[in-house]
Amino acid sequence: MQSDVAFLSLTVFLPALGALLLAFFPKDKPDAIKLASLAITVAVFAMTVSMLMGGDSARFKAGEAALQSAFSVDWIPSFNIYYFMGLDGISLPLVVLTSFTSMVAMGASWPIQKHVKAYCILFLLLETGMLGVFLALDFFLFYVFWEVMLLPMYFLIGVWGGPRREYAAIKFFLYTLLGSVLMLIAILMLYFNSDVRKLTPAQLETARIVLPGDAKSVDAIKSEKNAVHTFNIMALQSLGQTTDQFDREILFGKSIQWWSFVLLFIGFAVKVPSVPVHTWLPDAHVEAPTPISMILAGVLLKMGGYGIIRICYPICPDAGYDLAWFVCTLGVVSMVYGAFAALAQKDFKRLVAYSSVSHMGYVVLGIGVWSMSAGNGYNAAYMAQGWNGAMFQMIAHGISSAGMFFMVGVVYDRVHHRNLDEFGGLFARMPVYSGLAYVVFFAGLGLPGLCGFIGEVFVTLSVWNYSKTLAVISAAVVVLTAAYILWTLQRVYLGPEYKGPHGDHLHDMDLREKFIAAPLVAFAILFGVNPNLIFKYMEPTVTQSVEQLATWTENVKEPRLEAARAKEAKEAEAAAKHAAAAIVPADAAPVEGRQVRPAADHVSAR
Amino acid sequence: MNFYQLIERFRTDTLDVSLPAFAPELAICATIVAMLLVRMPGFGRKINSFCIALPGAVAALWLAAPWHYLGGDVELHSTPIFDGLLVFDTFTIYFRSVLMLFAVLFLIFTTLSGIPDREDSPDFYTLVLGGLLGMCIMASANHMLTVFLGVEMASVPSYALAGILKGRRTAGEAALKYAVYGAGAAGVMLYGISLLAGALGSAHIPTMAAQLASLSPEAFADRQMVLMTGALMVSVGLAFKLSAVPFHFWAPDVFEGACAEVNAFLSVASKAGAMALLVRVALGFSHAPAPAHGEPPIPLHTHAVVAESTPFQLTAMQKAPTVVSPDDDEPAHAHHEHDGHDHAPGELDHGHAAHSIAAGTDNLTKARKFIAGLIALLAAVTCTFGNLAAYGQTNIKRLLAYSTIAHAGYMMMPVAAAVAMSGSDTAGSHEAIAAVCFYVGTYLFMNLSAFAIIAFLRNTIRSEEIADYAGLIKSSPGLVICMATVLVSLVGLPPLAGFAAKFFAFGALVKAEMFALLVIGGLNTAISLFYYLRVVKAMTIDPEPAHRTPVAFSMISVEGVYVVLMTLPVLLLGIWFNTLLRWAQAAAGGLL
């Protein structure tokens, strides 16, 4: 455990330490500063990759569902706050994605000339915040990292961005802060209604509240006189699924978990972003400098999806079940809206930004699929498929969208405009660039054999069993996606010749740019051809989470629904009897028949 | 009880109990006297008052000894001192320590910033220490007379301090405005106190609460109007000290007119004292102490709050037997512990508590509801107004004035929660009070640091306009980073102290299930981001103005080190706040 504490902490805080060191660098050596920052991001990437390496002695073993390398250290014991971090199949791919994207984005930061030192310091602080979000398993710690990112991001957009940068930066900050304040309220609600005394020793061990085999601590917790609250996300998940602590009604007849789910979901939906809280995204993406757009699209948006998978559903399953239709609809609306909005754009970067809205809609839809209300049988496998698809889509989108923003950045650096109508003919002038860009854009389109395809297919297939309407719509969005991407490719790369301004600056990619584009393209192909590279780490944990929720559905939700149905039926019967007695006293047979039906439904559902 | 006994009792009470517990305040008194006397002989004029004031403040902090009392080493029971006029408990110690710590840091700050000059410094320091003395009394007040005394002792020096910059029109205006407002508020408050005291037959807060609890329903209905009017009038005085809406009008003008040093004093110390007083009064009236008053049964315990050590109050002021309804010969045990979170007095009196009079708890429930509702309303309005009004400000001091108004709102929120929970959930109530204490503790560093930066910048660029701060990051990045840290902490973003403070304050609201207030608080946090960030933006992103006095401020100087040392706690308390939180919890544990 000691080595885990050191290793994970170092992974998270190495960029911050680097930023501290950079503060003492002389200001007038921008290239040295950039190189040092790049070295740090490369080191962090190496550390995250090393987690997977080494076979049996690896920090993270593929094929295991449980938390690995987890540790929990006292931080603020008087408020039950712990320094609790760990890796599992949900967080690990995102951690690697984060370190990879940061490295690539740092490489893409070379054209930055203004205040290089401040830029690098903020960039590294941002990386610490991002890694921390994915590794933190204590809600308080999670929230701290979540908010730590905001300020660096504000400055990175606000100082180094485009013409409307200040507006975009404050808009990003306000939206996210509003969402996270709501999240804070939910965190506090969950905290004050939690009581870890109700957990079994095994659950306490899983949540790292006690060390394995430490019966004394278990007894100590059990014998506490007052409720022991917790911020431990793992413990909250167990509490949400095996106890009724979050079922108390508080406001407007809704339970604590219903409210928590809604508040948390809004917080995460802002980040994803889902329509109608997506409007910060086009502004922020367009105004941000290229590397920051890559980070925004590649990593920040994933935090929303991660939060929904890690926090919303496992902690508040009841609310998640009841609101499945809402979440799914939101996902589909985002997909359709994003795609149509992308079709309408004249600005190359804005188009890519809206494509992110559309693609992240798949993630929300895949997570939202909870296919038992469909009536034709509840099968956890579909949900597992949806979740795996959503997770894969996040990784794939991380790679393809970072790639697309980079490709836009490359051409913007040369011609200093992004007007789609003034491009054309780039293929002839920049063949290598155009070839690589084609791969990346096709990955975004979801062409089979490239990474974007797998996630979309998984999600669409799983939705079929939940709602055929939504499935058809989401499949149709692929056509829209193809339309805007192909049209873009046509307008930018094809055509006879480039007629826009600064045509003489159009030279092909230099070595640095090739070095950045190459891994993006390589991964886009690799993950499309062999998705198992990701699934083998991710799938066990995702499936385990889904199975836990399935067990919960079977043990808790179905009896509850059954009881509700029975009650409803009884009431209906009583009402019918009453009515029948009033009108035709003799004829009660149809009412009997109606009463049986829900139960029969249920049997077939099993 | 004959005369001799009375005198003897008075002697032991004063010399053995009260004066030792009052040691930090005595140290402050001695310092003030020394500062005044040393000017009498000729050579004394050459002595810088700072050299007397600082050791005095350090001594007072040493005597307040929070590490000793709040660290958990000593068990401290709530002890009434000076015949129940003041009360000595962990809450007193916490606030006294905050005030004394502020005194030490503030004195260093003023020497560095150069206001007051040598000529003014004896007056200035006398006023500051005198004001702090009043705030200490506010924090430990247990009697409506000391409440009023404390408020006045804290206010009058503040009026003078607001105008300490002689010959400046705005300063004079600020002082006059402040004094007029203050006098009005004090008058209203005094009237309210007299109404309450008249209706309840005492001015000793625990006795008043006990009386309130023992009123029969008819008597209660009879006096309800008077009691409510009285409470509202008292709240006027408190709201004035807290700069709560609608009695905040003085704050922006005074903050703009007075110098940044005085602003730091007003926004930190004055607010801390007022918060403590609010907690004392609000909680004092929402729960009655356990022990009996008046006639036997004589309780067996020795540290009964009222009966044992306050002979004067009871004999002198409890002349209203009619207040207690005739059929009511049970002692008033309204302090009914529902949930088993007993503390010392409650535990000893548990047997009696069972007899608690239904009417009594009923009265107190009504009182609680009223007080909690009133504070919650004030908090919501204050917070929202402060944040909205801060938008349009161009002067940094005025902006921070509205910011302090908003923060007063945030701080009042957990007080409302504490009052609401005081009847049913003592543990929750303690947590809420701890949140207030914690907030005040962190607020000290945030505002002291902010005003220190403003003062140092004023000394170099001669301006307090936000527009003149533009592009400061070029010439003094260290200062800008400190200022940005403080401002972001005031927004309440982690990992800074302001976040921890807000986190606990909101936690108390969740615990009390005051969701409307919670949502208002949350939205306000988001709103406030905009104007704090505007200052940060001006300093970092905006280009430098063409005609500005060049910034001559180096971080490698005593001033720079001071700013860093004041800003570091803002960061550190956001990351390691366990100790302060434990102290705050210990402080809250002394109440109820």
PDB file of N, CA and C in Angstrom, chain B residues 463-516:
ATOM      1  N   SER B 463      -3.757  54.415  -5.839  1.00  0.00           N
ATOM      2  CA  SER B 463      -5.109  54.283  -6.370  1.00  0.00           C
ATOM      3  C   SER B 463      -5.765  53.039  -5.803  1.00  0.00           C
ATOM      4  N   GLU B 464      -7.075  53.103  -5.714  1.00  0.00           N
ATOM      5  CA  GLU B 464      -7.826  51.943  -5.265  1.00  0.00           C
ATOM      6  C   GLU B 464      -8.916  51.599  -6.270  1.00  0.00           C
ATOM      7  N   GLU B 465      -8.706  52.072  -7.501  1.00  0.00           N
ATOM      8  CA  GLU B 465      -9.669  51.754  -8.549  1.00  0.00           C
ATOM      9  C   GLU B 465      -9.259  50.447  -9.213  1.00  0.00           C
ATOM     10  N   ILE B 466     -10.271  49.627  -9.504  1.00  0.00           N
ATOM     11  CA  ILE B 466      -9.951  48.339 -10.120  1.00  0.00           C
ATOM     12  C   ILE B 466      -9.284  48.547 -11.476  1.00  0.00           C
ATOM     13  N   ALA B 467      -9.726  49.610 -12.161  1.00  0.00           N
ATOM     14  CA  ALA B 467      -9.162  49.863 -13.487  1.00  0.00           C
ATOM     15  C   ALA B 467      -7.661  50.093 -13.406  1.00  0.00           C
ATOM     16  N   ASP B 468      -7.204  50.682 -12.296  1.00  0.00           N
ATOM     17  CA  ASP B 468      -5.777  50.960 -12.181  1.00  0.00           C
ATOM     18  C   ASP B 468      -4.967  49.716 -11.822  1.00  0.00           C
ATOM     19  N   TYR B 469      -5.669  48.643 -11.498  1.00  0.00           N
ATOM     20  CA  TYR B 469      -4.947  47.407 -11.208  1.00  0.00           C
ATOM     21  C   TYR B 469      -4.609  46.644 -12.488  1.00  0.00           C
ATOM     22  N   ALA B 470      -5.056  47.182 -13.620  1.00  0.00           N
ATOM     23  CA  ALA B 470      -4.929  46.428 -14.869  1.00  0.00           C
ATOM     24  C   ALA B 470      -3.480  46.061 -15.151  1.00  0.00           C
ATOM     25  N   GLY B 471      -3.298  44.846 -15.564  1.00  0.00           N
ATOM     26  CA  GLY B 471      -1.978  44.412 -15.995  1.00  0.00           C
ATOM     27  C   GLY B 471      -0.916  44.387 -14.927  1.00  0.00           C
ATOM     28  N   LEU B 472      -1.329  44.366 -13.682  1.00  0.00           N
ATOM     29  CA  LEU B 472      -0.346  44.376 -12.602  1.00  0.00           C
ATOM     30  C   LEU B 472       0.573  43.160 -12.653  1.00  0.00           C
ATOM     31  N   ILE B 473       0.087  42.103 -13.290  1.00  0.00           N
ATOM     32  CA  ILE B 473       0.860  40.863 -13.267  1.00  0.00           C
ATOM     33  C   ILE B 473       2.228  41.049 -13.895  1.00  0.00           C
ATOM     34  N   LYS B 474       2.321  42.041 -14.793  1.00  0.00           N
ATOM     35  CA  LYS B 474       3.610  42.284 -15.441  1.00  0.00           C
ATOM     36  C   LYS B 474       4.651  42.750 -14.440  1.00  0.00           C
ATOM     37  N   SER B 475       4.245  43.715 -13.603  1.00  0.00           N
ATOM     38  CA  SER B 475       5.250  44.327 -12.731  1.00  0.00           C
ATOM     39  C   SER B 475       5.378  43.610 -11.394  1.00  0.00           C
ATOM     40  N   SER B 476       4.301  43.060 -10.877  1.00  0.00           N
ATOM     41  CA  SER B 476       4.450  42.356  -9.598  1.00  0.00           C
ATOM     42  C   SER B 476       3.602  41.085  -9.586  1.00  0.00           C
ATOM     43  N   PRO B 477       4.102  40.065 -10.232  1.00  0.00           N
ATOM     44  CA  PRO B 477       3.330  38.826 -10.344  1.00  0.00           C
ATOM     45  C   PRO B 477       3.024  38.190  -8.987  1.00  0.00           C
ATOM     46  N   GLY B 478       3.969  38.279  -8.066  1.00  0.00           N
ATOM     47  CA  GLY B 478       3.744  37.642  -6.763  1.00  0.00           C
ATOM     48  C   GLY B 478       2.523  38.209  -6.083  1.00  0.00           C
ATOM     49  N   LEU B 479       2.440  39.539  -6.077  1.00  0.00           N
ATOM     50  CA  LEU B 479       1.315  40.200  -5.417  1.00  0.00           C
ATOM     51  C   LEU B 479       0.003  39.806  -6.082  1.00  0.00           C
ATOM     52  N   VAL B 480       0.011  39.735  -7.408  1.00  0.00           N
ATOM     53  CA  VAL B 480      -1.209  39.402  -8.132  1.00  0.00           C
ATOM     54  C   VAL B 480      -1.621  37.964  -7.831  1.00  0.00           C
ATOM     55  N   ILE B 481      -0.645  37.082  -7.747  1.00  0.00           N
ATOM     56  CA  ILE B 481      -0.992  35.689  -7.449  1.00  0.00           C
ATOM     57  C   ILE B 481      -1.620  35.596  -6.061  1.00  0.00           C
ATOM     58  N   CYS B 482      -1.053  36.339  -5.113  1.00  0.00           N
ATOM     59  CA  CYS B 482      -1.626  36.326  -3.759  1.00  0.00           C
ATOM     60  C   CYS B 482      -3.061  36.865  -3.788  1.00  0.00           C
ATOM     61  N   MET B 483      -3.230  37.992  -4.468  1.00  0.00           N
ATOM     62  CA  MET B 483      -4.558  38.603  -4.517  1.00  0.00           C
ATOM     63  C   MET B 483      -5.546  37.664  -5.203  1.00  0.00           C
ATOM     64  N   ALA B 484      -5.108  37.036  -6.285  1.00  0.00           N
ATOM     65  CA  ALA B 484      -5.996  36.121  -6.998  1.00  0.00           C
ATOM     66  C   ALA B 484      -6.369  34.939  -6.096  1.00  0.00           C
ATOM     67  N   THR B 485      -5.395  34.448  -5.367  1.00  0.00           N
ATOM     68  CA  THR B 485      -5.685  33.338  -4.453  1.00  0.00           C
ATOM     69  C   THR B 485      -6.762  33.734  -3.457  1.00  0.00           C
ATOM     70  N   VAL B 486      -6.587  34.934  -2.897  1.00  0.00           N
ATOM     71  CA  VAL B 486      -7.546  35.379  -1.889  1.00  0.00           C
ATOM     72  C   VAL B 486      -8.932  35.557  -2.507  1.00  0.00           C
ATOM     73  N   LEU B 487      -8.980  36.168  -3.671  1.00  0.00           N
ATOM     74  CA  LEU B 487     -10.285  36.430  -4.278  1.00  0.00           C
ATOM     75  C   LEU B 487     -10.972  35.124  -4.659  1.00  0.00           C
ATOM     76  N   VAL B 488     -10.203  34.204  -5.192  1.00  0.00           N
ATOM     77  CA  VAL B 488     -10.802  32.921  -5.555  1.00  0.00           C
ATOM     78  C   VAL B 488     -11.256  32.177  -4.303  1.00  0.00           C
ATOM     79  N   SER B 489     -10.511  32.352  -3.248  1.00  0.00           N
ATOM     80  CA  SER B 489     -10.933  31.752  -1.990  1.00  0.00           C
ATOM     81  C   SER B 489     -12.236  32.388  -1.507  1.00  0.00           C
ATOM     82  N   LEU B 490     -12.377  33.672  -1.757  1.00  0.00           N
ATOM     83  CA  LEU B 490     -13.635  34.326  -1.366  1.00  0.00           C
ATOM     84  C   LEU B 490     -14.804  33.804  -2.194  1.00  0.00           C
ATOM     85  N   VAL B 491     -14.536  33.450  -3.438  1.00  0.00           N
ATOM     86  CA  VAL B 491     -15.597  32.810  -4.230  1.00  0.00           C
ATOM     87  C   VAL B 491     -15.975  31.490  -3.569  1.00  0.00           C
ATOM     88  N   GLY B 492     -14.962  30.790  -3.083  1.00  0.00           N
ATOM     89  CA  GLY B 492     -15.229  29.505  -2.458  1.00  0.00           C
ATOM     90  C   GLY B 492     -14.863  28.343  -3.347  1.00  0.00           C
ATOM     91  N   LEU B 493     -13.691  28.432  -3.966  1.00  0.00           N
ATOM     92  CA  LEU B 493     -13.244  27.315  -4.794  1.00  0.00           C
ATOM     93  C   LEU B 493     -12.159  26.547  -4.047  1.00  0.00           C
ATOM     94  N   PRO B 494     -12.198  25.217  -4.137  1.00  0.00           N
ATOM     95  CA  PRO B 494     -11.122  24.458  -3.538  1.00  0.00           C
ATOM     96  C   PRO B 494      -9.867  24.583  -4.383  1.00  0.00           C
ATOM     97  N   PRO B 495      -8.712  24.330  -3.859  1.00  0.00           N
ATOM     98  CA  PRO B 495      -8.443  23.887  -2.496  1.00  0.00           C
ATOM     99  C   PRO B 495      -8.106  25.048  -1.575  1.00  0.00           C
ATOM    100  N   LEU B 496      -8.967  26.016  -1.462  1.00  0.00           N
ATOM    101  CA  LEU B 496      -8.657  27.188  -0.647  1.00  0.00           C
ATOM    102  C   LEU B 496      -9.595  27.249   0.550  1.00  0.00           C
ATOM    103  N   ALA B 497      -9.186  28.045   1.528  1.00  0.00           N
ATOM    104  CA  ALA B 497      -9.898  28.057   2.803  1.00  0.00           C
ATOM    105  C   ALA B 497     -11.367  28.437   2.639  1.00  0.00           C
ATOM    106  N   GLY B 498     -11.624  29.360   1.718  1.00  0.00           N
ATOM    107  CA  GLY B 498     -13.003  29.803   1.544  1.00  0.00           C
ATOM    108  C   GLY B 498     -13.923  28.664   1.153  1.00  0.00           C
ATOM    109  N   PHE B 499     -13.382  27.713   0.420  1.00  0.00           N
ATOM    110  CA  PHE B 499     -14.199  26.561   0.048  1.00  0.00           C
ATOM    111  C   PHE B 499     -14.531  25.719   1.272  1.00  0.00           C
ATOM    112  N   ALA B 500     -13.527  25.437   2.070  1.00  0.00           N
ATOM    113  CA  ALA B 500     -13.782  24.613   3.255  1.00  0.00           C
ATOM    114  C   ALA B 500     -14.854  25.267   4.117  1.00  0.00           C
ATOM    115  N   ALA B 501     -14.722  26.591   4.278  1.00  0.00           N
ATOM    116  CA  ALA B 501     -15.678  27.303   5.121  1.00  0.00           C
ATOM    117  C   ALA B 501     -17.092  27.179   4.560  1.00  0.00           C
ATOM    118  N   LYS B 502     -17.206  27.409   3.254  1.00  0.00           N
ATOM    119  CA  LYS B 502     -18.529  27.327   2.645  1.00  0.00           C
ATOM    120  C   LYS B 502     -19.059  25.907   2.686  1.00  0.00           C
ATOM    121  N   PHE B 503     -18.162  24.990   2.517  1.00  0.00           N
ATOM    122  CA  PHE B 503     -18.544  23.581   2.530  1.00  0.00           C
ATOM    123  C   PHE B 503     -19.227  23.233   3.854  1.00  0.00           C
ATOM    124  N   PHE B 504     -18.641  23.662   4.954  1.00  0.00           N
ATOM    125  CA  PHE B 504     -19.246  23.322   6.244  1.00  0.00           C
ATOM    126  C   PHE B 504     -20.529  24.118   6.482  1.00  0.00           C
ATOM    127  N   ALA B 505     -20.518  25.350   6.004  1.00  0.00           N
ATOM    128  CA  ALA B 505     -21.733  26.148   6.177  1.00  0.00           C
ATOM    129  C   ALA B 505     -22.892  25.493   5.427  1.00  0.00           C
ATOM    130  N   PHE B 506     -22.642  25.079   4.187  1.00  0.00           N
ATOM    131  CA  PHE B 506     -23.696  24.425   3.417  1.00  0.00           C
ATOM    132  C   PHE B 506     -24.046  23.084   4.040  1.00  0.00           C
ATOM    133  N   GLY B 507     -23.028  22.415   4.581  1.00  0.00           N
ATOM    134  CA  GLY B 507     -23.286  21.137   5.242  1.00  0.00           C
ATOM    135  C   GLY B 507     -24.286  21.299   6.368  1.00  0.00           C
ATOM    136  N   ALA B 508     -24.134  22.377   7.133  1.00  0.00           N
ATOM    137  CA  ALA B 508     -25.071  22.613   8.235  1.00  0.00           C
ATOM    138  C   ALA B 508     -26.488  22.797   7.695  1.00  0.00           C
ATOM    139  N   LEU B 509     -26.590  23.483   6.557  1.00  0.00           N
ATOM    140  CA  LEU B 509     -27.923  23.694   5.984  1.00  0.00           C
ATOM    141  C   LEU B 509     -28.539  22.378   5.533  1.00  0.00           C
ATOM    142  N   VAL B 510     -27.730  21.519   4.957  1.00  0.00           N
ATOM    143  CA  VAL B 510     -28.250  20.223   4.535  1.00  0.00           C
ATOM    144  C   VAL B 510     -28.713  19.438   5.753  1.00  0.00           C
ATOM    145  N   LYS B 511     -27.893  19.501   6.777  1.00  0.00           N
ATOM    146  CA  LYS B 511     -28.225  18.768   7.995  1.00  0.00           C
ATOM    147  C   LYS B 511     -29.565  19.256   8.553  1.00  0.00           C
ATOM    148  N   ALA B 512     -29.768  20.563   8.478  1.00  0.00           N
ATOM    149  CA  ALA B 512     -31.018  21.111   9.000  1.00  0.00           C
ATOM    150  C   ALA B 512     -32.138  21.037   7.972  1.00  0.00           C
ATOM    151  N   GLU B 513     -31.808  20.545   6.784  1.00  0.00           N
ATOM    152  CA  GLU B 513     -32.761  20.433   5.682  1.00  0.00           C
ATOM    153  C   GLU B 513     -33.404  21.774   5.312  1.00  0.00           C
ATOM    154  N   MET B 514     -32.599  22.817   5.304  1.00  0.00           N
ATOM    155  CA  MET B 514     -33.094  24.127   4.859  1.00  0.00           C
ATOM    156  C   MET B 514     -32.700  24.285   3.400  1.00  0.00           C
ATOM    157  N   PHE B 515     -33.464  23.629   2.549  1.00  0.00           N
ATOM    158  CA  PHE B 515     -33.006  23.517   1.163  1.00  0.00           C
ATOM    159  C   PHE B 515     -33.150  24.818   0.398  1.00  0.00           C
ATOM    160  N   ALA B 516     -34.170  25.589   0.714  1.00  0.00           N
ATOM    161  CA  ALA B 516     -34.335  26.850  -0.010  1.00  0.00           C
ATOM    162  C   ALA B 516     -33.116  27.733   0.219  1.00  0.00           C
TER     163      ALA B 516
END
